XYZ file of N, CA and C in Angstrom:
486
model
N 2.654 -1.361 24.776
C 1.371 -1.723 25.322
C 1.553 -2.944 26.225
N 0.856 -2.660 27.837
C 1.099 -4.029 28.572
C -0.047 -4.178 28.563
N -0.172 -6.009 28.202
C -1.246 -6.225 27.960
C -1.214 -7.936 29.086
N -2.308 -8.353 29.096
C -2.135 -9.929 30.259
C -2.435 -10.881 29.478
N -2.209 -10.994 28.417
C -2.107 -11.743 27.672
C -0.572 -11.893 26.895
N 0.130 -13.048 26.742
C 0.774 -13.218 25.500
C 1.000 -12.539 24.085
N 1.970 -11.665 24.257
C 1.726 -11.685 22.696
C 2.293 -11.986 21.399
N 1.116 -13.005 20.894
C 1.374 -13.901 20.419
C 1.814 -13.049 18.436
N 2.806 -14.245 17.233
C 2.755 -12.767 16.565
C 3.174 -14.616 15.423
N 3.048 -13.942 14.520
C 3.314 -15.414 13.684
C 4.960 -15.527 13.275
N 5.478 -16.446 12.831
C 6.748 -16.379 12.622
C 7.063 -15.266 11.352
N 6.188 -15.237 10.432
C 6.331 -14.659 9.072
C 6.602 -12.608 9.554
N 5.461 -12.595 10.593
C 5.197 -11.000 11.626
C 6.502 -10.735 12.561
N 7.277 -11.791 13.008
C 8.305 -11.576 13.633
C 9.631 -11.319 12.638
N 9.490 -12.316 11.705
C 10.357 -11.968 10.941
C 10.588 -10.318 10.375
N 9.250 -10.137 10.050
C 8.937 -8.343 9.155
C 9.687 -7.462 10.548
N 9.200 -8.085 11.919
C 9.931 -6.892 12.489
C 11.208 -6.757 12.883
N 12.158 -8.132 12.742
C 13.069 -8.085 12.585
C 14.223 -7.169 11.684
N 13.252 -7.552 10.405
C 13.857 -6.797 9.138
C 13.546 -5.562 9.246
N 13.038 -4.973 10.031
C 12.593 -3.120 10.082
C 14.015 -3.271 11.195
N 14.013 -3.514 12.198
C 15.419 -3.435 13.370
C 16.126 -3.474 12.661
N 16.316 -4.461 11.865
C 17.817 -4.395 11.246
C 18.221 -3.733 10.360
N 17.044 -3.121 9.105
C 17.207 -1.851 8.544
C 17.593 -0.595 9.154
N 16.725 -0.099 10.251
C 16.910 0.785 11.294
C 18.366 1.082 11.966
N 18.780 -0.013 12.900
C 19.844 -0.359 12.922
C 21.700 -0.613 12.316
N 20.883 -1.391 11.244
C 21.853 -1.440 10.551
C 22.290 -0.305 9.051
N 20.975 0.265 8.649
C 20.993 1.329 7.382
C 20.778 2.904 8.077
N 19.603 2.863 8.481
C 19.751 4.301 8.409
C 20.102 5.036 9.644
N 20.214 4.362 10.737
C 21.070 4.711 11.948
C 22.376 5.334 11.600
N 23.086 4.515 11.002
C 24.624 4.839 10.252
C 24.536 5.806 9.414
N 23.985 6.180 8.908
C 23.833 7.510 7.695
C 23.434 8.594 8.639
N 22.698 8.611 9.108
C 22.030 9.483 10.142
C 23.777 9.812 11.227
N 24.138 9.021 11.978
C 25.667 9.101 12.320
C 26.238 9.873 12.255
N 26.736 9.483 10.881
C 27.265 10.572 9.765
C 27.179 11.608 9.443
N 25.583 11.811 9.200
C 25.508 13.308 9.103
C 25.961 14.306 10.066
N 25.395 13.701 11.204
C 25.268 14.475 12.722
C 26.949 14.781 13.011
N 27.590 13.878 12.859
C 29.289 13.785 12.658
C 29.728 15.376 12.006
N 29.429 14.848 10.809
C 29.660 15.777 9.673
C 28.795 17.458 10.123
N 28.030 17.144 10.324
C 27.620 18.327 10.285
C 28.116 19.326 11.918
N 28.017 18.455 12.975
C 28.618 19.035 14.175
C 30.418 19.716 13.504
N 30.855 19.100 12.943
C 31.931 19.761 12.649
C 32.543 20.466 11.597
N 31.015 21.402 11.420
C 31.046 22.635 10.472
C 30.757 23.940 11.348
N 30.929 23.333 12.565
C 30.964 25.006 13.734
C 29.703 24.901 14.491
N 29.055 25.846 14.249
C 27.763 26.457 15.423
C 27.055 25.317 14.524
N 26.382 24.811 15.675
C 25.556 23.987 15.837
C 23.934 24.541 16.174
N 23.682 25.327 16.777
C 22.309 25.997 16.982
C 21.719 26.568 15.772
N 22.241 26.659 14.424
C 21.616 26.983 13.203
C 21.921 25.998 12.137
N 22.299 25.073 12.430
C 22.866 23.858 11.792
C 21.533 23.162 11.705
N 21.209 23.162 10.461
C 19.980 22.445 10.187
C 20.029 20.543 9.745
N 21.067 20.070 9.621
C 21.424 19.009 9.318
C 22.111 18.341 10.782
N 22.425 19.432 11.136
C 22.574 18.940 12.924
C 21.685 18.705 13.285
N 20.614 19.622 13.752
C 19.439 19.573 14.358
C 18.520 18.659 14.041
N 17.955 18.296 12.920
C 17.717 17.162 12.217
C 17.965 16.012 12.411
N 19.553 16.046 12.107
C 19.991 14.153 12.257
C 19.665 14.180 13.709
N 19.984 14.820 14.587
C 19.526 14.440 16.228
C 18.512 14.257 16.522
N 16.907 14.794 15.816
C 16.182 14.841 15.940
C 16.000 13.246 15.381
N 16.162 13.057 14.247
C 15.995 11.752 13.455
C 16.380 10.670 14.179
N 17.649 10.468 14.822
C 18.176 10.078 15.329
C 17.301 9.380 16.500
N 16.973 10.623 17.703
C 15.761 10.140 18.861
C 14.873 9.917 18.245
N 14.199 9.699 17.141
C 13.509 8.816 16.386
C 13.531 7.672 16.186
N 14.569 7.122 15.823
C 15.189 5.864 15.331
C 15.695 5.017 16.479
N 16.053 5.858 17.464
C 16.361 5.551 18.521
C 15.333 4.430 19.492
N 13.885 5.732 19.569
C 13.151 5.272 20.407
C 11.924 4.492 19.461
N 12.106 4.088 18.350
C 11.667 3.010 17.346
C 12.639 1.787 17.646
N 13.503 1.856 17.234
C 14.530 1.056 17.915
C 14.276 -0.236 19.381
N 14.047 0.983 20.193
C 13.530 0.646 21.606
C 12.139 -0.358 21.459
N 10.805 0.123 20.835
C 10.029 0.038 20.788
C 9.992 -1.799 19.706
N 10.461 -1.330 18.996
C 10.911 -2.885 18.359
C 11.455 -4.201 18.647
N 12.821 -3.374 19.946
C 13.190 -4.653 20.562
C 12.191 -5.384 21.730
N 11.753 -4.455 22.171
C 10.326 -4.787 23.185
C 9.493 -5.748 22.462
N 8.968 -5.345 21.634
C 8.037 -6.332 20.674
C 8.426 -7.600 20.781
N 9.867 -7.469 20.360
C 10.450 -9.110 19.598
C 10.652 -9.967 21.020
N 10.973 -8.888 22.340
C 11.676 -9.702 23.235
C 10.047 -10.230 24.365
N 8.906 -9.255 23.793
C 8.074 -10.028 24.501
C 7.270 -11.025 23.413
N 7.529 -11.121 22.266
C 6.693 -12.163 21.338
C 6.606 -13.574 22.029
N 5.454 -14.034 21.260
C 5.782 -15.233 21.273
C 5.216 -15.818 20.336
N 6.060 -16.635 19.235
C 6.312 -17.392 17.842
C 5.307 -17.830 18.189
N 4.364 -18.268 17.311
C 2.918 -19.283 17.082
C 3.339 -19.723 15.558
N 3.236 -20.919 15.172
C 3.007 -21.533 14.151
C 1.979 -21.982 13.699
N 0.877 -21.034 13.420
C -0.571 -21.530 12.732
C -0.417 -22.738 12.031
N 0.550 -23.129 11.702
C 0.925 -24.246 10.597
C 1.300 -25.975 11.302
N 1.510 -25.305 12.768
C 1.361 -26.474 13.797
C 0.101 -26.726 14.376
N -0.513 -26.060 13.846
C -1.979 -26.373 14.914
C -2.469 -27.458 14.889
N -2.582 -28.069 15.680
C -3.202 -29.499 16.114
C -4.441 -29.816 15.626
N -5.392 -28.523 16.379
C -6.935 -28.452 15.806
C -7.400 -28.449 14.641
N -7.230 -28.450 13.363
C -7.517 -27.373 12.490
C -9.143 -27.045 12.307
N -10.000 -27.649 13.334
C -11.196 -27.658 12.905
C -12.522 -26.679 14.080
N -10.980 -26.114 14.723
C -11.616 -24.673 15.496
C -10.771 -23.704 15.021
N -11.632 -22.651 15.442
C -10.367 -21.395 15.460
C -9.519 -21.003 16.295
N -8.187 -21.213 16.038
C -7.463 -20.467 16.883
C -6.396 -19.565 16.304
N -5.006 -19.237 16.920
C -4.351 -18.031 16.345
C -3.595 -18.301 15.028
N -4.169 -17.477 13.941
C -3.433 -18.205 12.533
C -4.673 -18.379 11.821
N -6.028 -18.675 12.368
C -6.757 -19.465 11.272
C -7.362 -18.172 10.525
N -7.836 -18.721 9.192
C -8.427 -18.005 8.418
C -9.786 -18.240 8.529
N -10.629 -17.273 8.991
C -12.220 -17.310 8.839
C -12.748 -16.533 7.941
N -13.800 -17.195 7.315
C -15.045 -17.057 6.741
C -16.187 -16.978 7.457
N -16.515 -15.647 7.993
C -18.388 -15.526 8.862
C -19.058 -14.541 7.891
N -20.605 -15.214 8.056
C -21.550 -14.600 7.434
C -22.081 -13.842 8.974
N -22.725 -12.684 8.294
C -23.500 -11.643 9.426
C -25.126 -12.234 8.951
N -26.096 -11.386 9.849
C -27.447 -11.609 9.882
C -28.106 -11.239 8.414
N -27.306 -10.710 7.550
C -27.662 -10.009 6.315
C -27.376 -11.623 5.281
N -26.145 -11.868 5.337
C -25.644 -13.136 4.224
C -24.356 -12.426 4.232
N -23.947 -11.558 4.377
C -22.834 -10.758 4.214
C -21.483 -11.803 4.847
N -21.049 -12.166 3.664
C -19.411 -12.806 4.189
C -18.473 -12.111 4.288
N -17.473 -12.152 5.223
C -16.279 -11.967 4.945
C -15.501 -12.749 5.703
N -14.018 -12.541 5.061
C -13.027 -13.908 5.527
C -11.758 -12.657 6.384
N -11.522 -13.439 7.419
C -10.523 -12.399 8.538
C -9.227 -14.016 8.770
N -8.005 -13.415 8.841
C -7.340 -14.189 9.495
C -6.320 -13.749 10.873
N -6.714 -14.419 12.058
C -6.321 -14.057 13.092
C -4.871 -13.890 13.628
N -4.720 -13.052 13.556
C -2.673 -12.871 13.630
C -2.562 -11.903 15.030
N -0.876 -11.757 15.401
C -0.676 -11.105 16.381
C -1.129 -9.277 15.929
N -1.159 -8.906 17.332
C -1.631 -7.062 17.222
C -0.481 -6.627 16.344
N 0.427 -7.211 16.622
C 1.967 -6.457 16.288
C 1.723 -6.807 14.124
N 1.134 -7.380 14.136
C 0.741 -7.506 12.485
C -0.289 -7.433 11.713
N -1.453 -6.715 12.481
C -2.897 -6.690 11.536
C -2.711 -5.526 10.437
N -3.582 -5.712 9.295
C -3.604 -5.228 8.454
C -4.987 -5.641 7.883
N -5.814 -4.549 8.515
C -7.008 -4.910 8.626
C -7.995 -4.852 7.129
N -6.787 -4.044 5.887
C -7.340 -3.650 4.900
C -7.661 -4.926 3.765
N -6.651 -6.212 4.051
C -6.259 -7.467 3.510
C -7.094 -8.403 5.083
N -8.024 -8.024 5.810
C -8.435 -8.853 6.763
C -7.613 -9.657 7.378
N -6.296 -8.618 7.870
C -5.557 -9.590 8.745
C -5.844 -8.829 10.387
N -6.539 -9.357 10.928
C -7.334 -8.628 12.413
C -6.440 -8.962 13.457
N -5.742 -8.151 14.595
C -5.692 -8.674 15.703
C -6.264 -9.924 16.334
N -5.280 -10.243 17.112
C -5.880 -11.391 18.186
C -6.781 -11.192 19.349
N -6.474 -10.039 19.871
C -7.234 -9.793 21.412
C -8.260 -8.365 20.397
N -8.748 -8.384 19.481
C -9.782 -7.632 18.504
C -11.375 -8.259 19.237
N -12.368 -7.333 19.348
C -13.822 -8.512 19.707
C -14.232 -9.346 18.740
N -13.894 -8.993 17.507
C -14.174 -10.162 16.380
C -13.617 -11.465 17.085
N -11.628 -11.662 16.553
C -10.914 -12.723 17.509
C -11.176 -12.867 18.620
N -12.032 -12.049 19.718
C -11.957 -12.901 20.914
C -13.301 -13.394 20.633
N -14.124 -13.336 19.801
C -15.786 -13.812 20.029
C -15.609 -15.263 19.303
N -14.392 -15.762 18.467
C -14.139 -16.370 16.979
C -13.415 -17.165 17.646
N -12.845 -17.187 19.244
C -11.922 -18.509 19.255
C -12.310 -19.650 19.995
N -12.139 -20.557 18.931
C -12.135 -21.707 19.804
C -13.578 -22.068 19.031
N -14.100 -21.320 17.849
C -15.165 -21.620 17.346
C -15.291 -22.882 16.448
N -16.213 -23.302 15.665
C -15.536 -24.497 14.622
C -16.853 -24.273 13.791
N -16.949 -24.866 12.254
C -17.757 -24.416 11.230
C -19.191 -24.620 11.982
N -20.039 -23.536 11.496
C -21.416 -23.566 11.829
C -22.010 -23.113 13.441
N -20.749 -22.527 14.127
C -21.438 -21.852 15.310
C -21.455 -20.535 15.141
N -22.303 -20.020 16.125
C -22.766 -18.621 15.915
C -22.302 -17.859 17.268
N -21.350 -16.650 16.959
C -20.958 -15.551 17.840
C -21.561 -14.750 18.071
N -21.788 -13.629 18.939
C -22.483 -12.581 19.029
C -20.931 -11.791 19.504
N -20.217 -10.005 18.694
C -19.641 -9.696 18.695
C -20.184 -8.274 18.658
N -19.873 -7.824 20.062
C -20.480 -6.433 20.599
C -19.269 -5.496 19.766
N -19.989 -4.335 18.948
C -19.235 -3.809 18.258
C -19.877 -2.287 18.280
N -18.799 -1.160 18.207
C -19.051 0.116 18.289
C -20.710 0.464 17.528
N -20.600 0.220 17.151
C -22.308 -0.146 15.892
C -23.043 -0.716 16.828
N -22.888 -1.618 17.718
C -23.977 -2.305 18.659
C -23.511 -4.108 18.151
N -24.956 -4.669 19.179
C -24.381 -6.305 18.948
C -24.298 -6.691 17.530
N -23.687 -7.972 16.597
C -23.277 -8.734 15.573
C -23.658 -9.901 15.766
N -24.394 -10.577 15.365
C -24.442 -12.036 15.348
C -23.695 -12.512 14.509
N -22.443 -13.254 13.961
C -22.126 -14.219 12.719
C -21.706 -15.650 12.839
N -22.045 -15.977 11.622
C -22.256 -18.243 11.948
C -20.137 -18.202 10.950
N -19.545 -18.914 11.723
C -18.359 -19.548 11.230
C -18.907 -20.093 9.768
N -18.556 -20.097 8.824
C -18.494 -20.657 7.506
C -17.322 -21.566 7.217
N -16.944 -21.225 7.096
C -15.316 -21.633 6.473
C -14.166 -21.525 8.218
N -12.682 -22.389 7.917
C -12.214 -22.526 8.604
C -10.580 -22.822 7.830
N -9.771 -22.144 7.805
C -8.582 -23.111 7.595
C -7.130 -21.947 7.950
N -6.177 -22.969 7.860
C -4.744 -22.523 8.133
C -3.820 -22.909 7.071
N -2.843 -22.008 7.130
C -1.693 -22.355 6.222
C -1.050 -23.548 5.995
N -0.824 -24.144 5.216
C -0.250 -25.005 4.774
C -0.783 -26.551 4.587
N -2.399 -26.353 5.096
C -3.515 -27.175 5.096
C -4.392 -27.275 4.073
């Protein structure tokens, strides 16, 4: 995804995708190898199902591979834990907004390359995060959402290691 923005990813998110490359890379690339090895030199190859397979697996891993080093080589490290501000939001912080109902919930703003939206970890360039930055306790967003407009007031505010 080209995007005109930075993308920004936390050190902890760079790390995870490191450790998938280097699994990839280093584990099951090599087994996969092997098979394709092994199995090309049991003859015909056009009914070779462990042939066909590992190659298939293979341009899998391959173009995951690809797709991973892209990530890492366009990141860029943010240390929520350096933030200067801590008393706006920016990338890293953990929010608490109430909606027009009382309805809270708490989101913390991380790179695209790491949301996990089920534990409220949201994208950065998300309309929640872009309506939420730069906010500080007690202002109110309006966040145009597939549902229609959102009003919510900042509650809470904080970052790791704070």
């Amino acid at each position: 995804m080209i995007t005109a923005h930075p993308n920004y990813i936390t050190p902890e998110g760079f790390a995870k995708l490191r450790a998938e490359y280097d699994q990839l890379l280093g584990v099951e690339r090599p087994k996969i190898v092997e098979v394709v090895s092994w199995a090309a030199g049991n003859g015909d190859r056009s009914e070779n199902g462990d042939y066909l397979y590992g190659r298939k697996r293979m341009r899998e891993i391959d173009g995951q591979l690809k797709r991973l080093s892209r990530k890492m080589k366009d990141a860029k490290i943010v240390d929520p834990r350096q933030q200067p501000d801590k008393s706006r939001v920016y990338f890293g912080a953990t929010v608490t907004i109430a909606d027009e109902d009382d309805n809270h919930r708490t989101v913390t703003l991380v790179g695209n390359d790491e949301t996990e939206a089920s534990v409220g970890r949201i994208g950065w360039s998300t309309p929640i995060a872009r309506a939420l930055r730069g906010a500080a306790v007690g202002d109110l967003r309006r966040v145009m959402l597939p549902a229609g407009e959102k009003e919510y007031e900042v509650m809470a505010i904080s970052y790791p290691g704070a």
